[in-house]
Short mmCIF file of C-alpha atoms in Angstrom, two decimals:
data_model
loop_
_atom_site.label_atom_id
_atom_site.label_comp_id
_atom_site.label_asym_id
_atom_site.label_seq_id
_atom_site.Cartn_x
_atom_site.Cartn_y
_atom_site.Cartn_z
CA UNK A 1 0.00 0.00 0.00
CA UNK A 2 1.53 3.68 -0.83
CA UNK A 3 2.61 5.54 2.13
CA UNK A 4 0.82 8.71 0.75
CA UNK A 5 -2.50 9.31 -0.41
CA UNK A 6 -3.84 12.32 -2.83
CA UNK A 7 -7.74 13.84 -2.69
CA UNK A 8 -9.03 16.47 -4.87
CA UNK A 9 -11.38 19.05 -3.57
CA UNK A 10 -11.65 20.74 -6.65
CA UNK A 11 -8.78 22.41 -7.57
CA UNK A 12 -6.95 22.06 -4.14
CA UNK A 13 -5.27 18.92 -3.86
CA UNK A 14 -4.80 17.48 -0.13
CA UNK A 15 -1.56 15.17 -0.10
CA UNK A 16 -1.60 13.29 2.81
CA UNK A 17 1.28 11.16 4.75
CA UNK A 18 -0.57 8.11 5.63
CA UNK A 19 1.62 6.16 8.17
CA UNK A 20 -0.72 6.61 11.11
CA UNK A 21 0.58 3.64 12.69
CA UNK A 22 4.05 5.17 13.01
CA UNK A 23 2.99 8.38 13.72
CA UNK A 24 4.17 9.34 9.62
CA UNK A 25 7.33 8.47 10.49
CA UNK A 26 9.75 9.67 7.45
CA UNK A 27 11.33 6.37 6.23
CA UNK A 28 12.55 6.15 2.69
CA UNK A 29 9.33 4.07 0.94
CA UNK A 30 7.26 7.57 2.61
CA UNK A 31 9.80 9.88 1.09
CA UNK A 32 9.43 7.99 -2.15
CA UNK A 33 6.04 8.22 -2.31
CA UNK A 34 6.25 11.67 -1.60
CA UNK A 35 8.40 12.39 -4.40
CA UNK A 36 6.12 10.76 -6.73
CA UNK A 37 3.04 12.25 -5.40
CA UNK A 38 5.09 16.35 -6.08
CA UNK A 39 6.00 14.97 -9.63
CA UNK A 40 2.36 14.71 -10.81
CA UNK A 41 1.17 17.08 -8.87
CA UNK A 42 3.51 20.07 -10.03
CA UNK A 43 2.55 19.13 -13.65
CA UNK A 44 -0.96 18.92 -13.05
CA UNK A 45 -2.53 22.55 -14.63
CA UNK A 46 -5.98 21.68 -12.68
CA UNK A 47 -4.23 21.81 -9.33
CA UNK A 48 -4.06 24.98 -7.90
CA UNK A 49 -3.36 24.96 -4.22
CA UNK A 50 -1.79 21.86 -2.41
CA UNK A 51 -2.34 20.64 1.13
CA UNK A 52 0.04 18.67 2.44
CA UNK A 53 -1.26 16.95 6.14
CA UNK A 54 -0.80 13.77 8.01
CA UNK A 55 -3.41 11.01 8.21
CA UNK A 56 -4.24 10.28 11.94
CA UNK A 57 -2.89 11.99 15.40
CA UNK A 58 -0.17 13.94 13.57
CA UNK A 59 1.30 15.63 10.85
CA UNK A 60 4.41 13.42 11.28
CA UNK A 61 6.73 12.38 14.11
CA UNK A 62 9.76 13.12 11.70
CA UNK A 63 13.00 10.74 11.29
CA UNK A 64 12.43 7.02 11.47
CA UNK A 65 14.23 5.14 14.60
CA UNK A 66 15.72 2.51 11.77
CA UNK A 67 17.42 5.67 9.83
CA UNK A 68 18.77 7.11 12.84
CA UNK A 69 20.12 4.19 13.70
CA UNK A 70 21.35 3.66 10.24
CA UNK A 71 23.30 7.08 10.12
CA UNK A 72 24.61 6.22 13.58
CA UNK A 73 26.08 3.32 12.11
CA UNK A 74 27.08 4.11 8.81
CA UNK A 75 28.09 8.33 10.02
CA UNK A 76 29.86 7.91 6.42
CA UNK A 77 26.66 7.16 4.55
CA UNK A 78 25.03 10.83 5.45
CA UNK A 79 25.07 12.66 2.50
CA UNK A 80 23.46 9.38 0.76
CA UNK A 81 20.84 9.43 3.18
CA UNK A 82 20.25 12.97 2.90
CA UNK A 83 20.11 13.57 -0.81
CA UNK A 84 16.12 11.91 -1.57
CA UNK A 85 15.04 13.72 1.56
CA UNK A 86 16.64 17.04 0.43
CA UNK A 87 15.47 16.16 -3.60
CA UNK A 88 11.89 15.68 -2.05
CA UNK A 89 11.57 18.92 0.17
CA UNK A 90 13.07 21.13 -2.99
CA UNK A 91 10.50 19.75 -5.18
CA UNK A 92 7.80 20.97 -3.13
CA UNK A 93 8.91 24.24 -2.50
CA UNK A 94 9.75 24.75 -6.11
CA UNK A 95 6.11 23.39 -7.47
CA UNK A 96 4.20 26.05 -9.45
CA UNK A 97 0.83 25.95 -6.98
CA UNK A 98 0.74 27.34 -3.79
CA UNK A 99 1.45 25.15 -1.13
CA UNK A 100 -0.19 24.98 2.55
CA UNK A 101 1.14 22.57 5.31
CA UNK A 102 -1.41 21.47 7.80
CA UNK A 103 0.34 20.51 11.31
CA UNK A 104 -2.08 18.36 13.71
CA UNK A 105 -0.22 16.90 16.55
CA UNK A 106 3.21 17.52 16.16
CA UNK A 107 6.04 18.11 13.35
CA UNK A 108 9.06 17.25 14.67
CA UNK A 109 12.82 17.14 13.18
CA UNK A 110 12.49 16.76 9.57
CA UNK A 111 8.78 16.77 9.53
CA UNK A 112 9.27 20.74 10.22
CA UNK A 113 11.82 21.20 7.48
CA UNK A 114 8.85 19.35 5.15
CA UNK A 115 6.61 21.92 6.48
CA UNK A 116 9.27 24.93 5.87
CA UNK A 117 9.33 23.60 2.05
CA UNK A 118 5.62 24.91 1.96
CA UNK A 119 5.06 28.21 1.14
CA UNK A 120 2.55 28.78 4.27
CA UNK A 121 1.43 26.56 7.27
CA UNK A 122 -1.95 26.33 9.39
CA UNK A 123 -1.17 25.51 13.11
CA UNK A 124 -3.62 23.66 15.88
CA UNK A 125 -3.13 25.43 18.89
CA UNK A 126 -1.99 22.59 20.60
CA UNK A 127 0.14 21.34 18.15
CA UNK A 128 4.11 21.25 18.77
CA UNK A 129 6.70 21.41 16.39
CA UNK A 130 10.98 21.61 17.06
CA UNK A 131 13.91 20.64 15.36
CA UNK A 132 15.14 18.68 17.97
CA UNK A 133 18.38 17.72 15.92
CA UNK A 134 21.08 19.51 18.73
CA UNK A 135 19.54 16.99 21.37
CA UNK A 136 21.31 14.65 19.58
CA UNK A 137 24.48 15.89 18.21
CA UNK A 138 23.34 17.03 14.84
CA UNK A 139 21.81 20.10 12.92
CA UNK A 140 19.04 20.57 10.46
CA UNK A 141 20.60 19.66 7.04
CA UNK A 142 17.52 19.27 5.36
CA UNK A 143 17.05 22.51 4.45
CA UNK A 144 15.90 23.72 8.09
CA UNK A 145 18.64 25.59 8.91
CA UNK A 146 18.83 27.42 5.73
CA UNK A 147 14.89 27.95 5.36
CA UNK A 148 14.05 28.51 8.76
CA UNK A 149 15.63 31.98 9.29
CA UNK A 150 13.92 33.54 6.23
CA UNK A 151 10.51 32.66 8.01
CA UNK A 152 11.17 33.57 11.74
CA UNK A 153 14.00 35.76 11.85
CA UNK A 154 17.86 34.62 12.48
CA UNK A 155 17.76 35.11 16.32
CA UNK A 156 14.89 33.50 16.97
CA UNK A 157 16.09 30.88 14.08
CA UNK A 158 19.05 30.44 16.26
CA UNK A 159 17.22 29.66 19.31
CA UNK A 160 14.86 26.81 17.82
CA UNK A 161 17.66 25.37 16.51
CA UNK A 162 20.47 25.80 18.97
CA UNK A 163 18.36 25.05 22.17
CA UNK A 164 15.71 21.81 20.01
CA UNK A 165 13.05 23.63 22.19
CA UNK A 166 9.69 22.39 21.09
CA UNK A 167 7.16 25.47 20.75
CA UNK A 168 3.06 24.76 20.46
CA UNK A 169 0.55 26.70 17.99
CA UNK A 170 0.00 29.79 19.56
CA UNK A 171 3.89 30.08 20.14
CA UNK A 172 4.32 29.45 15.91
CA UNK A 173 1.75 32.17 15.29
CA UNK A 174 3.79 34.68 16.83
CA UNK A 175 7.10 33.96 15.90
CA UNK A 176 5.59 33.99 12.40
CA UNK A 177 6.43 29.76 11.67
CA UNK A 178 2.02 29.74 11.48
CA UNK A 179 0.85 31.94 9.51
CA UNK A 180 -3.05 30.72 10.69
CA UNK A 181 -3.57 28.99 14.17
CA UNK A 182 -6.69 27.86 15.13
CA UNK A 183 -8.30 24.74 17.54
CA UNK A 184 -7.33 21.86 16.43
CA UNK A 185 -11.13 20.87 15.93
CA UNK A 186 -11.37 24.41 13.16
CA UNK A 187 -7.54 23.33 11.92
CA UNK A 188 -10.22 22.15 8.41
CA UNK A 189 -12.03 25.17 8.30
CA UNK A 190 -8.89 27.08 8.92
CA UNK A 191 -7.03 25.50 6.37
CA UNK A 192 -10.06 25.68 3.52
CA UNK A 193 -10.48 29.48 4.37
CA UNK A 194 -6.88 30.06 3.49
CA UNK A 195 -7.02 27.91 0.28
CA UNK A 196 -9.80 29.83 -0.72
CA UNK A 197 -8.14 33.15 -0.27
CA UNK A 198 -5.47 31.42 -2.68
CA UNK A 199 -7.38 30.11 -5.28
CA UNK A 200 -9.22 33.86 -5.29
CA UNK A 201 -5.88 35.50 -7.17
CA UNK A 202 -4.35 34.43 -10.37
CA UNK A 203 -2.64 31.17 -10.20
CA UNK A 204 0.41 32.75 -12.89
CA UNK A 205 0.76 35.81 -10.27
CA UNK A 206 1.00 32.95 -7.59
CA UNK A 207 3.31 30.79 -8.63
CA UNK A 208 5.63 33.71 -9.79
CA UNK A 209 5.09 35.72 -6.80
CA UNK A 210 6.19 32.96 -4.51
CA UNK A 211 9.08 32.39 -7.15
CA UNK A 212 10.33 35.85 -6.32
CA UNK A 213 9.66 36.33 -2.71
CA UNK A 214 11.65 33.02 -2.22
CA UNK A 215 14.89 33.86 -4.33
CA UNK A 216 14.71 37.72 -2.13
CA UNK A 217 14.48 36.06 1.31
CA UNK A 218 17.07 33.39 0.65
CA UNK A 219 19.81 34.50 -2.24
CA UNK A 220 22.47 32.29 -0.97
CA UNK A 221 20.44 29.44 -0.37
CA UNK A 222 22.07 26.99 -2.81
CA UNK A 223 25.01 27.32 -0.85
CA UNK A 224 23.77 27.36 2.40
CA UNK A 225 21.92 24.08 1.28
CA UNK A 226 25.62 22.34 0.84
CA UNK A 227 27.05 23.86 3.83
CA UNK A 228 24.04 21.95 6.11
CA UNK A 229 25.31 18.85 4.39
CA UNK A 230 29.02 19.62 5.16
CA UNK A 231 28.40 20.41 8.79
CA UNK A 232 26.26 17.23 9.41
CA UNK A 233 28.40 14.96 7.86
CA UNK A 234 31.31 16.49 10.13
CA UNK A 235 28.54 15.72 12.79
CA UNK A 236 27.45 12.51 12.19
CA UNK A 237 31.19 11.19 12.49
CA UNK A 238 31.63 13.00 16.27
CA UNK A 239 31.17 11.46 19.62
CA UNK A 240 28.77 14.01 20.29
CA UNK A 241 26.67 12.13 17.88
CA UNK A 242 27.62 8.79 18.79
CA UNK A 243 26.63 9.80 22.54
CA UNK A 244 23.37 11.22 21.27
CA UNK A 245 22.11 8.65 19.14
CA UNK A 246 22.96 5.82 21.36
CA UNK A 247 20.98 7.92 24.29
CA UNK A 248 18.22 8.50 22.18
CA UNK A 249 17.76 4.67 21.19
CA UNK A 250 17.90 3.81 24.93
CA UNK A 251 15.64 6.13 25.95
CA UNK A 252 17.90 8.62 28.61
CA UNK A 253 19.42 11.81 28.88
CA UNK A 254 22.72 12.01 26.52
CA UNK A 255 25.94 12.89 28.56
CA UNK A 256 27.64 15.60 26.46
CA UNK A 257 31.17 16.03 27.73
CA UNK A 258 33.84 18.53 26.60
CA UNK A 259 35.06 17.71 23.00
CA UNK A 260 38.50 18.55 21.20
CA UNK A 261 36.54 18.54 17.73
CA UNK A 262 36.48 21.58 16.12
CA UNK A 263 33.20 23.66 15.01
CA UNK A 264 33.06 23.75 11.18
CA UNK A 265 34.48 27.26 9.89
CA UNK A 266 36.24 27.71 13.29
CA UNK A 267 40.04 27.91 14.39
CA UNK A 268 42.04 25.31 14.48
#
């Protein structure tokens, strides 16, 4: 069975993680599926506005365990892992249609990069999203270090992403991640208000609009996109990492001591 499902409501086009049983756990038949599901989609001239949500208690619960433990294992393999996640995000912030994420119980680690490749995002109030990456010795590297700071500002940018705090709906609304928050029982209505607002303006002024606003916020952004990779793979080999996966697996607090590696860009 595909790990993502499509419905058309007219011309907006819900496309839907459906791996309720694992919360939508990102694991690499998912991220296929995903890929598949942008193809079409961007090509499709009858599609005007995409929603992308989760099927069941949330949007997605981000990294599967078996990848985590795959990169802890294989710290050599990252940029292999990394490269159909990254292809998959780009594709679906570079569609033509206006794209909407819609986060129900949480968004967590690369499941809030996903939602930073859409172009807006509708919030529950008690939803909670994080990277949550520096809890375990690594960074963002699919594109949520480079996108976030465009959307929220670099300081507060920093601070999700140095600190892995987790922050609710009402928090994402005013740090500008949300650009609609609602109660989880309106997130629908909330969502379908904003697609209509969409689907009110030219779809050519759209899809160039968001084409410009994106290449103003983030000119560098090609670059920045290799430097994630660069950093993580530096991380993924450290005993930070090592620490922090194994921690994470077992279910405790990892014990971060002081480290001679260097910081990427640093003195040596």
């Amino acid at each position: 069975m595909p790990l993502v499902a499509t419905e058309d409501r007219g011309a907006v086009r819900h496309i839907v993680l459906s791996r309720a049983e694992k919360r939508n756990a990102l694991n690499e038949e998912l991220v296929k599926d995903l890929r598949e599901a942008f193809e079409e989609t961007a090509q499709d001239d009858t599609v005007r506005v995409v929603v992308l949500r989760g099927d069941g208690p949330m949007f997605s619960a981000g990294l599967d365990l078996g990848a985590l433990k795959n990169l802890s294992d294989h710290p050599e393999r990252v940029h292999e892992g990394r490269a159909p996640l990254l292809e998959t995000w780009n594709l679906l912030e570079q569609m033509p249609q206006a794209t909407i994420a819609q986060i129900h119980g949480g968004a967590i680690g690369g499941a809030m990069e996903l939602a930073l490749a859409c172009d807006l995002r509708v919030m529950a109030e008690d939803a909670v999203a994080g990277l949550v990456e520096s809890r375990i010795g690594l960074i963002p590297d699919v594109g949520g270090s480079s996108r976030l700071p465009s959307v929220v500002g670099s300081g507060i940018a920093k601070e999700l992403i140095m600190t892995g705090k987790l922050f609710d709906g009402r928090e994402a609304y005013r740090i500008g991640f949300a650009n609609r928050t609602a109660p989880a029982a309106e997130l629908d209505a909330a969502t379908e208000q904003l697609a209509d607002e969409l689907l009110a303006c030219a779809p050519r002024a759209v899809a160039l609009a968001k084409q410009l606003v994106d290449g103003a916020a983030r000119p560098g952004f090609a670059d920045s996109l290799d430097r994630e990779g660069e950093a993580q793979a530096e991380l993924a080999a450290s005993q930070d990492f090592a620490e922090g996966a194994k921690a994470f697996l077992e279910k405790r607090q990892p014990e971060f001591g002081r480290r001679s590696e260097s910081v990427p860009g640093s003195a040596r």
